[in-house]
Coordinates of C-alpha atoms in Angstrom, one line a residue:
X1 CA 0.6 10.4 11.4
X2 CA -0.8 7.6 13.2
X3 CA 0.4 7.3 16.8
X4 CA -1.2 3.5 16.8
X5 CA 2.1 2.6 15.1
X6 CA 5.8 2.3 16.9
X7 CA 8.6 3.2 15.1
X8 CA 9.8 -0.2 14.2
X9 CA 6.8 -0.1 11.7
X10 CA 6.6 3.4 10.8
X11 CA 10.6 2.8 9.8
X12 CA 9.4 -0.3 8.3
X13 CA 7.2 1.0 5.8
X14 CA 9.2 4.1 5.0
X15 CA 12.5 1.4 3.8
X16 CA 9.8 -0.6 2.0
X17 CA 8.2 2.7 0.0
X18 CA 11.9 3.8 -0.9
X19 CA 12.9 1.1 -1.6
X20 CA 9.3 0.7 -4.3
X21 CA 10.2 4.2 -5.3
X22 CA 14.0 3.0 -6.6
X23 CA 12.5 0.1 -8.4
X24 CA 10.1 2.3 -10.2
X25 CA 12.7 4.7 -11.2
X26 CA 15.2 2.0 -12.4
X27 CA 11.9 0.5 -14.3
X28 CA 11.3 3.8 -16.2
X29 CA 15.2 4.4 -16.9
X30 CA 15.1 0.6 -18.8
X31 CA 11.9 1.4 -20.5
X32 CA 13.8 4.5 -22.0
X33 CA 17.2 2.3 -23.0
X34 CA 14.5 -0.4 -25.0
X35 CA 15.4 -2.5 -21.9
X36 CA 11.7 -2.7 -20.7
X37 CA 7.9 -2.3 -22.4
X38 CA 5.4 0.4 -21.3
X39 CA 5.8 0.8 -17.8
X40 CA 2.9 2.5 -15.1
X41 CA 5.1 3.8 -12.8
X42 CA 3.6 4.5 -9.4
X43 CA 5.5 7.6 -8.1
X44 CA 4.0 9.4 -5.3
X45 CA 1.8 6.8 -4.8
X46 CA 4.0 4.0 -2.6
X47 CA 2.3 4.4 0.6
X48 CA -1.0 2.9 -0.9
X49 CA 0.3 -0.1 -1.9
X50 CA 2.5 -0.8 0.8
X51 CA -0.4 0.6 3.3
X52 CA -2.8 -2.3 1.6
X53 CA 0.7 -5.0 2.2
X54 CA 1.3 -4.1 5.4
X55 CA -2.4 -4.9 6.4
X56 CA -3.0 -8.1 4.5
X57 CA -2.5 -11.9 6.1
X58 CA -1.1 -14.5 4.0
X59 CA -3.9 -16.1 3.4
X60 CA -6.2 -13.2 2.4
X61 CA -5.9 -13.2 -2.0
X62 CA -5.2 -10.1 -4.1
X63 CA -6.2 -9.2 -7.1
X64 CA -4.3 -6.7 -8.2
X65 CA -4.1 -4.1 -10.8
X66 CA -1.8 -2.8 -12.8
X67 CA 0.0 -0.2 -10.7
X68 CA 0.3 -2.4 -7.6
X69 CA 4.5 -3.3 -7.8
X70 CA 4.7 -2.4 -3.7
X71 CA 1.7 -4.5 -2.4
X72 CA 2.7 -7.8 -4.6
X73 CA 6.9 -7.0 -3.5
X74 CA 4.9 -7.1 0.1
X75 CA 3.4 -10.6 -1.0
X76 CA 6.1 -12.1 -2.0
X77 CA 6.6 -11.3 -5.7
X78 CA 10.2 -11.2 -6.2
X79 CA 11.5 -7.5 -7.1
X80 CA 13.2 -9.0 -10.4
X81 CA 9.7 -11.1 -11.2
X82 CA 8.3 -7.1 -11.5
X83 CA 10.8 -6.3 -14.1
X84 CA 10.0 -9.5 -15.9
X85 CA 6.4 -8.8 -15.9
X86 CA 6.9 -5.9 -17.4
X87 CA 9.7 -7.2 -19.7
X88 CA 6.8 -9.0 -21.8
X89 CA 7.4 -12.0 -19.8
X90 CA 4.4 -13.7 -18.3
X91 CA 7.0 -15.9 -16.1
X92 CA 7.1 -13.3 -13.9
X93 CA 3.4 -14.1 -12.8
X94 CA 4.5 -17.3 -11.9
X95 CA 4.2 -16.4 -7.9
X96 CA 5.7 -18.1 -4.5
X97 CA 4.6 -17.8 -1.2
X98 CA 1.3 -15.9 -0.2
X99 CA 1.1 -14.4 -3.8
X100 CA 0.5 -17.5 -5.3
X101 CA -2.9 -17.3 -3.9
X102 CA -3.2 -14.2 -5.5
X103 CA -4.7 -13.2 -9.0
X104 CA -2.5 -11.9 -11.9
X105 CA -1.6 -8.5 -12.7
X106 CA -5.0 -6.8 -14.3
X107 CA -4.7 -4.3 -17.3
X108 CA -7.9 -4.0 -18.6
X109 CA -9.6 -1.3 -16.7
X110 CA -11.6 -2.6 -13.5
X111 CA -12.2 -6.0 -14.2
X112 CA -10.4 -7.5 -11.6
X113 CA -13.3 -6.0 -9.5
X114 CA -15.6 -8.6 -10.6
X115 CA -12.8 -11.4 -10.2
X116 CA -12.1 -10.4 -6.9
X117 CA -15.8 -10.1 -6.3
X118 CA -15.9 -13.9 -7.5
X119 CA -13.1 -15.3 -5.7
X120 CA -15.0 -13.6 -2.5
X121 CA -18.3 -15.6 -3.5
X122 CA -15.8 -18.7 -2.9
X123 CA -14.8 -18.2 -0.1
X124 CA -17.8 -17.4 1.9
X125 CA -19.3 -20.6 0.0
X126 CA -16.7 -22.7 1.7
X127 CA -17.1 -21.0 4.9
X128 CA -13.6 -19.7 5.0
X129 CA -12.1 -17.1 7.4
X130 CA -10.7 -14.5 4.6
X131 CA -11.0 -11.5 2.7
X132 CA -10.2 -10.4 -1.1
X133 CA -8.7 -7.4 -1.6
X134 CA -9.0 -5.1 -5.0
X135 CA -7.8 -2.0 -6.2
X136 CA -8.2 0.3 -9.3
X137 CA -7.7 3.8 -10.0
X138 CA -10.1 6.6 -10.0
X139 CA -11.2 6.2 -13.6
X140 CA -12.3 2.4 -12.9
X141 CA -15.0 3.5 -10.8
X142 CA -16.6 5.0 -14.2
X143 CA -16.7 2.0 -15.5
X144 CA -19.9 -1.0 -15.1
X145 CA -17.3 -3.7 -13.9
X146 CA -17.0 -1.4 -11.0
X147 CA -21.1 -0.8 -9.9
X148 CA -21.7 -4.4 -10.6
X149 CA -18.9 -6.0 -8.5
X150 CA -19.9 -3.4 -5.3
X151 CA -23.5 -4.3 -6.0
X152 CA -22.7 -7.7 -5.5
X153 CA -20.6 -7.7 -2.6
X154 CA -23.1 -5.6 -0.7
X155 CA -26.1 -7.7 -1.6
X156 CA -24.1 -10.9 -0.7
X157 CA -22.2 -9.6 2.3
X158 CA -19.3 -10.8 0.6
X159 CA -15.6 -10.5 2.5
X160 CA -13.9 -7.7 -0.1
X161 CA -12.2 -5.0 0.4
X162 CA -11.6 -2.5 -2.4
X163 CA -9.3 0.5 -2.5
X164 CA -9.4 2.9 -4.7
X165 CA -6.2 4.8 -5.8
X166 CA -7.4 8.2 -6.4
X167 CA -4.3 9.7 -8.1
X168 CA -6.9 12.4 -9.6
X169 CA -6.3 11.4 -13.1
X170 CA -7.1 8.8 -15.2
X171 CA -4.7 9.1 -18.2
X172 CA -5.3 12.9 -18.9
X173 CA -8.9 12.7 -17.8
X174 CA -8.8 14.9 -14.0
X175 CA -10.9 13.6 -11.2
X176 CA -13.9 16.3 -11.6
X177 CA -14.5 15.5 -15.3
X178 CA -15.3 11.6 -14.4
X179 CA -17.9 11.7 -11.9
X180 CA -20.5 14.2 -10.3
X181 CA -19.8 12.6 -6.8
X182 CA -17.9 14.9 -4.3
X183 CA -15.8 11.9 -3.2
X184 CA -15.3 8.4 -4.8
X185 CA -15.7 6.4 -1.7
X186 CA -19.5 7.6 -1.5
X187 CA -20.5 5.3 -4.2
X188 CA -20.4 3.1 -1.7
X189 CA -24.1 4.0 -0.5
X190 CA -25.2 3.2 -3.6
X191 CA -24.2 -0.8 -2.7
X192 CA -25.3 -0.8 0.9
X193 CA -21.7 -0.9 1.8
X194 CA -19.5 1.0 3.9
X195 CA -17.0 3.8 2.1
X196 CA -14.3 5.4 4.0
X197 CA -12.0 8.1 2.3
X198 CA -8.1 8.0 3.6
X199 CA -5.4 10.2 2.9
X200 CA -3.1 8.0 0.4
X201 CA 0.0 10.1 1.2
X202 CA 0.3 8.7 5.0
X203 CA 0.8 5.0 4.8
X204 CA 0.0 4.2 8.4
X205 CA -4.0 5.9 7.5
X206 CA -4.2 3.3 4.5
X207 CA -2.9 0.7 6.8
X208 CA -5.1 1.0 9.7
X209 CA -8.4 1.3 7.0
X210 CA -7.6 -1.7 5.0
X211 CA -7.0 -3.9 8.4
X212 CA -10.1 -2.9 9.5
X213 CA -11.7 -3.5 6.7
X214 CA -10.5 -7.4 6.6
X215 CA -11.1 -7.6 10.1
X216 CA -14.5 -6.9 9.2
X217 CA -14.7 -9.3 6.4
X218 CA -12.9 -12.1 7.9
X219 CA -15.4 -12.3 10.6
X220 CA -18.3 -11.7 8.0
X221 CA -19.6 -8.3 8.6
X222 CA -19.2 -7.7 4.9
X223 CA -17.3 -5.7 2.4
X224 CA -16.0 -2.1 2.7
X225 CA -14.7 0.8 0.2
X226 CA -12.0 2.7 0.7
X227 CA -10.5 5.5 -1.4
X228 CA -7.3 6.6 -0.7
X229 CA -6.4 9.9 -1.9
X230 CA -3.0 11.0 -3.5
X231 CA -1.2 12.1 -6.5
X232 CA 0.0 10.7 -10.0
X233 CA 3.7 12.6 -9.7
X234 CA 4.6 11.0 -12.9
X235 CA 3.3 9.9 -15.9
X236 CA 0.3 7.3 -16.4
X237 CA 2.6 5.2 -18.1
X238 CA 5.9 5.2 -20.3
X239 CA 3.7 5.9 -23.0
X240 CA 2.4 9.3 -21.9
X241 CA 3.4 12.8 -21.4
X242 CA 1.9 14.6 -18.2
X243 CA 3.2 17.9 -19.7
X244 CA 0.7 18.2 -22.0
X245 CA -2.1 18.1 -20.0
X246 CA -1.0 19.1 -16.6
X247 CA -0.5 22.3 -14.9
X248 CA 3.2 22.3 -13.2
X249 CA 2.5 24.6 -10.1
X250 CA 0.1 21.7 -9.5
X251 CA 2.5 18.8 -9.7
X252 CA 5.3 21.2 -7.9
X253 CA 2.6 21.2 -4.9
X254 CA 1.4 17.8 -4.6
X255 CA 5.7 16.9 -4.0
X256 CA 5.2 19.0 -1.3
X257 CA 2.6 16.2 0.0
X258 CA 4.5 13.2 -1.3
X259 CA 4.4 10.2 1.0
X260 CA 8.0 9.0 1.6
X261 CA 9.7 12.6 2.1
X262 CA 6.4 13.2 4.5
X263 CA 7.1 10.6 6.6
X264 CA 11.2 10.3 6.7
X265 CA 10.5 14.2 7.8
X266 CA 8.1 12.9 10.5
X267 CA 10.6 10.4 12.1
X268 CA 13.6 12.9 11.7
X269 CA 11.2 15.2 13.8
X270 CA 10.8 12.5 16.3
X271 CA 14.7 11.8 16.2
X272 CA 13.6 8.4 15.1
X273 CA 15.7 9.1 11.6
X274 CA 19.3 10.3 10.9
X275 CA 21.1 10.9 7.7
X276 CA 23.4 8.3 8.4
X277 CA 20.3 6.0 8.4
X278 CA 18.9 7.2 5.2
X279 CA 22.7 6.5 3.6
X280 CA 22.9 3.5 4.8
X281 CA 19.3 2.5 3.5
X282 CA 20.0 4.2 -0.1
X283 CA 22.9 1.6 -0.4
X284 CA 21.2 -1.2 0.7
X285 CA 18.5 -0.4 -1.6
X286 CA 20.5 0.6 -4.5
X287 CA 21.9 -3.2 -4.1
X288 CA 18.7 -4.6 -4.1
X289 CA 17.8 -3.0 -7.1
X290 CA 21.3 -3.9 -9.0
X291 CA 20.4 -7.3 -8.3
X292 CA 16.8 -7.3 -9.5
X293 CA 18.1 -5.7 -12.9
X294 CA 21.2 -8.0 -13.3
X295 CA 18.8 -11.3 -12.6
X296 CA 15.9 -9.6 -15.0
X297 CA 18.5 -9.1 -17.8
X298 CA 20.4 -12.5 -17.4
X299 CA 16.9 -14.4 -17.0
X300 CA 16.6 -15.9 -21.1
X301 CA 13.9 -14.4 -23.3
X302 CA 10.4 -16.7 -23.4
X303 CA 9.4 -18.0 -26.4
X304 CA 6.7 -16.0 -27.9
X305 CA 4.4 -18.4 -28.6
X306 CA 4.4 -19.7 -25.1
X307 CA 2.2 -16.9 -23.7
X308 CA -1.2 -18.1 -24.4
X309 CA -0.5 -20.8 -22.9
X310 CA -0.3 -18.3 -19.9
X311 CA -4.1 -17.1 -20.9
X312 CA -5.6 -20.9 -21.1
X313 CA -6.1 -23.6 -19.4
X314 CA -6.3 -25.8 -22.2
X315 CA -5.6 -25.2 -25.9
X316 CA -8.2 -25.8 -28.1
X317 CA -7.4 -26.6 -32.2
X318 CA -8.1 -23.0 -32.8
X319 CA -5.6 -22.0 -30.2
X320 CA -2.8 -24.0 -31.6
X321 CA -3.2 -22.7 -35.0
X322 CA -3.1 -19.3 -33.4
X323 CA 0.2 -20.3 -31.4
X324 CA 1.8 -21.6 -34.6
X325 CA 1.2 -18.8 -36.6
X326 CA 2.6 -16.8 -33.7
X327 CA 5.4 -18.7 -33.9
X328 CA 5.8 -18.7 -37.6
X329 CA 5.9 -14.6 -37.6
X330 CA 8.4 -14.8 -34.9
X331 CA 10.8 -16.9 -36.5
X332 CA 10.1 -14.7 -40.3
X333 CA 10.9 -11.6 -37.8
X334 CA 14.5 -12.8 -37.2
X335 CA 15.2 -14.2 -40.5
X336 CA 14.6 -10.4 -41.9
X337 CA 16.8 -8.9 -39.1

């Protein structure tokens, strides 16, 4: 662990991961009670994102992907607005405060790479004093979206910073079937960029990377790479099944590793942590939570047509039609209920 940090902001980050790790579990119990659609959880992996949201300035932008819940709670992104997003409602991306600067949450693999890439081109056209940051998982750096938004970043010095969430599997794909590289940050040479390689279980090691990183790209020294390395403890999403692919002695030692146990240990050792502490942060966070799901569930379902209205700026004839036959299903749906 870092010593750069005092204990006010190791403490900090350990109440943000848990309470990240308690809106993920509540997230996947929903899913399982029809409460929720498919849901990536990010187990195991909370000191990345909050690492990358403890390190970022309001006015840097985000482009997120889709297993980023703890860096866009960290922006601003309201812990209910999560729930929605992944309730089918594209409300939720309707973001206050330093997220709405920020880019929506990206399924399609990697392709918020090259948005990011062209929100950086932006701002170093206007001369502005900020950074983008990016992240994807291991298996988006197989992917062309990838090369060619590092390619362009390092041939235009642009301000970006992009982590990489090596959780070493991309759906049931393993790290060493992906790529011949011996590390995922190396591919950075390939963009005449710098690539740095963290350990993504200690949160104050992401942390210190990405603010050097946007230090370096605020002040226009050009973009960076980092991977952060970790571990997928749980499924890729709601719709897959670990089991089948993975061996358990291998998941049974990577919890030996996980972030937020690693680091409550490491203040307990310090007699920075007591258990009266850690009860009286479970309840606050379990109230958190209660609220989230109670204001998620009360919140009125969106129309179903309304959401490509989320996708387009304007709708074009052929849109319309597409809305109001949409619509027209919806409504046949209910009348067969």
């Amino acid at each position: 662990m870092s010593r750069q940090h005092d204990f006010d902001w190791l403490r900090l980050a350990y109440r943000h991961m848990v309470t990240i790790r308690a809106l993920d579990k509540k997230a996947v119990a929903l899913q399982r009670t029809g409460q929720m659609r498919t849901y990536p959880s990010s187990l195991g992996q909370e000191a990345v994102g909050i690492g990358i949201g403890m390190a970022m300035q309001d006015k840097d932008v985000y482009a997120p992907y889709y297993r980023d819940q703890a860096t866009l709670y960290l922006r601003g992104v309201r812990l209910s607005q999560i729930l929605q997003l992944w309730g089918g409602d594209e409300r939720g991306h309707l973001f206050e405060g330093p997220a709405a600067r920020d880019l929506p949450i990206c399924v399609p693999i990697a392709t918020q790479l090259t948005q990011a890439a062209g929100v950086a081109v932006a701002l170093k056209s206007r001369h502005e004093k900020q950074a983008v940051v990016t992240s994807c998982g291991d298996g988006a750096t197989s992917r062309g979206d990838f090369y060619e938004a590092l390619n362009l970043a390092g041939l235009w010095q642009l301000p970006l910073v992009t982590v990489i969430n090596n959780n070493q599997w991309a759906i049931s794909v393993p790290r060493h079937l992906q790529t011949g590289t011996e590390t995922l940050s190396q591919k950075a040479v390939a963009a005449g960029i710098e690539g740095i390689q963290v350990d993504g279980n200690d949160v104050a090691a992401v942390h210190d990377a990405v603010s050097a990183a946007l230090e370096k790209a605020r002040s226009g020294k050009g973009a960076t790479l980092i991977e952060a390395v970790t571990y997928r403890l749980g499924d890729h999403t709601t719709a897959d099944d670990a089991t089948r692919y993975r061996d358990k002695q291998q998941v049974s030692d990577a919890w030996q590793n996980e972030p937020i146990k690693r680091l409550q240990t490491w203040l307990h050792d310090n007699n920075e942590w007591s258990a009266g502490q850690e009860q009286a942060l479970q309840k606050e966070v379990q109230q958190l939570i209660e609220k989230a799901v109670t204001d998620y569930l009360a919140a009125e379902a969106q129309p179903v047509d309304e959401f490509l209205q989320f996708q387009y700026e304007k709708m074009t004839p052929a849109l319309l039609e597409q809305q109001a036959l949409i619509k027209a299903r919806s409504e046949q749906g209910r009348d067969n209920s």
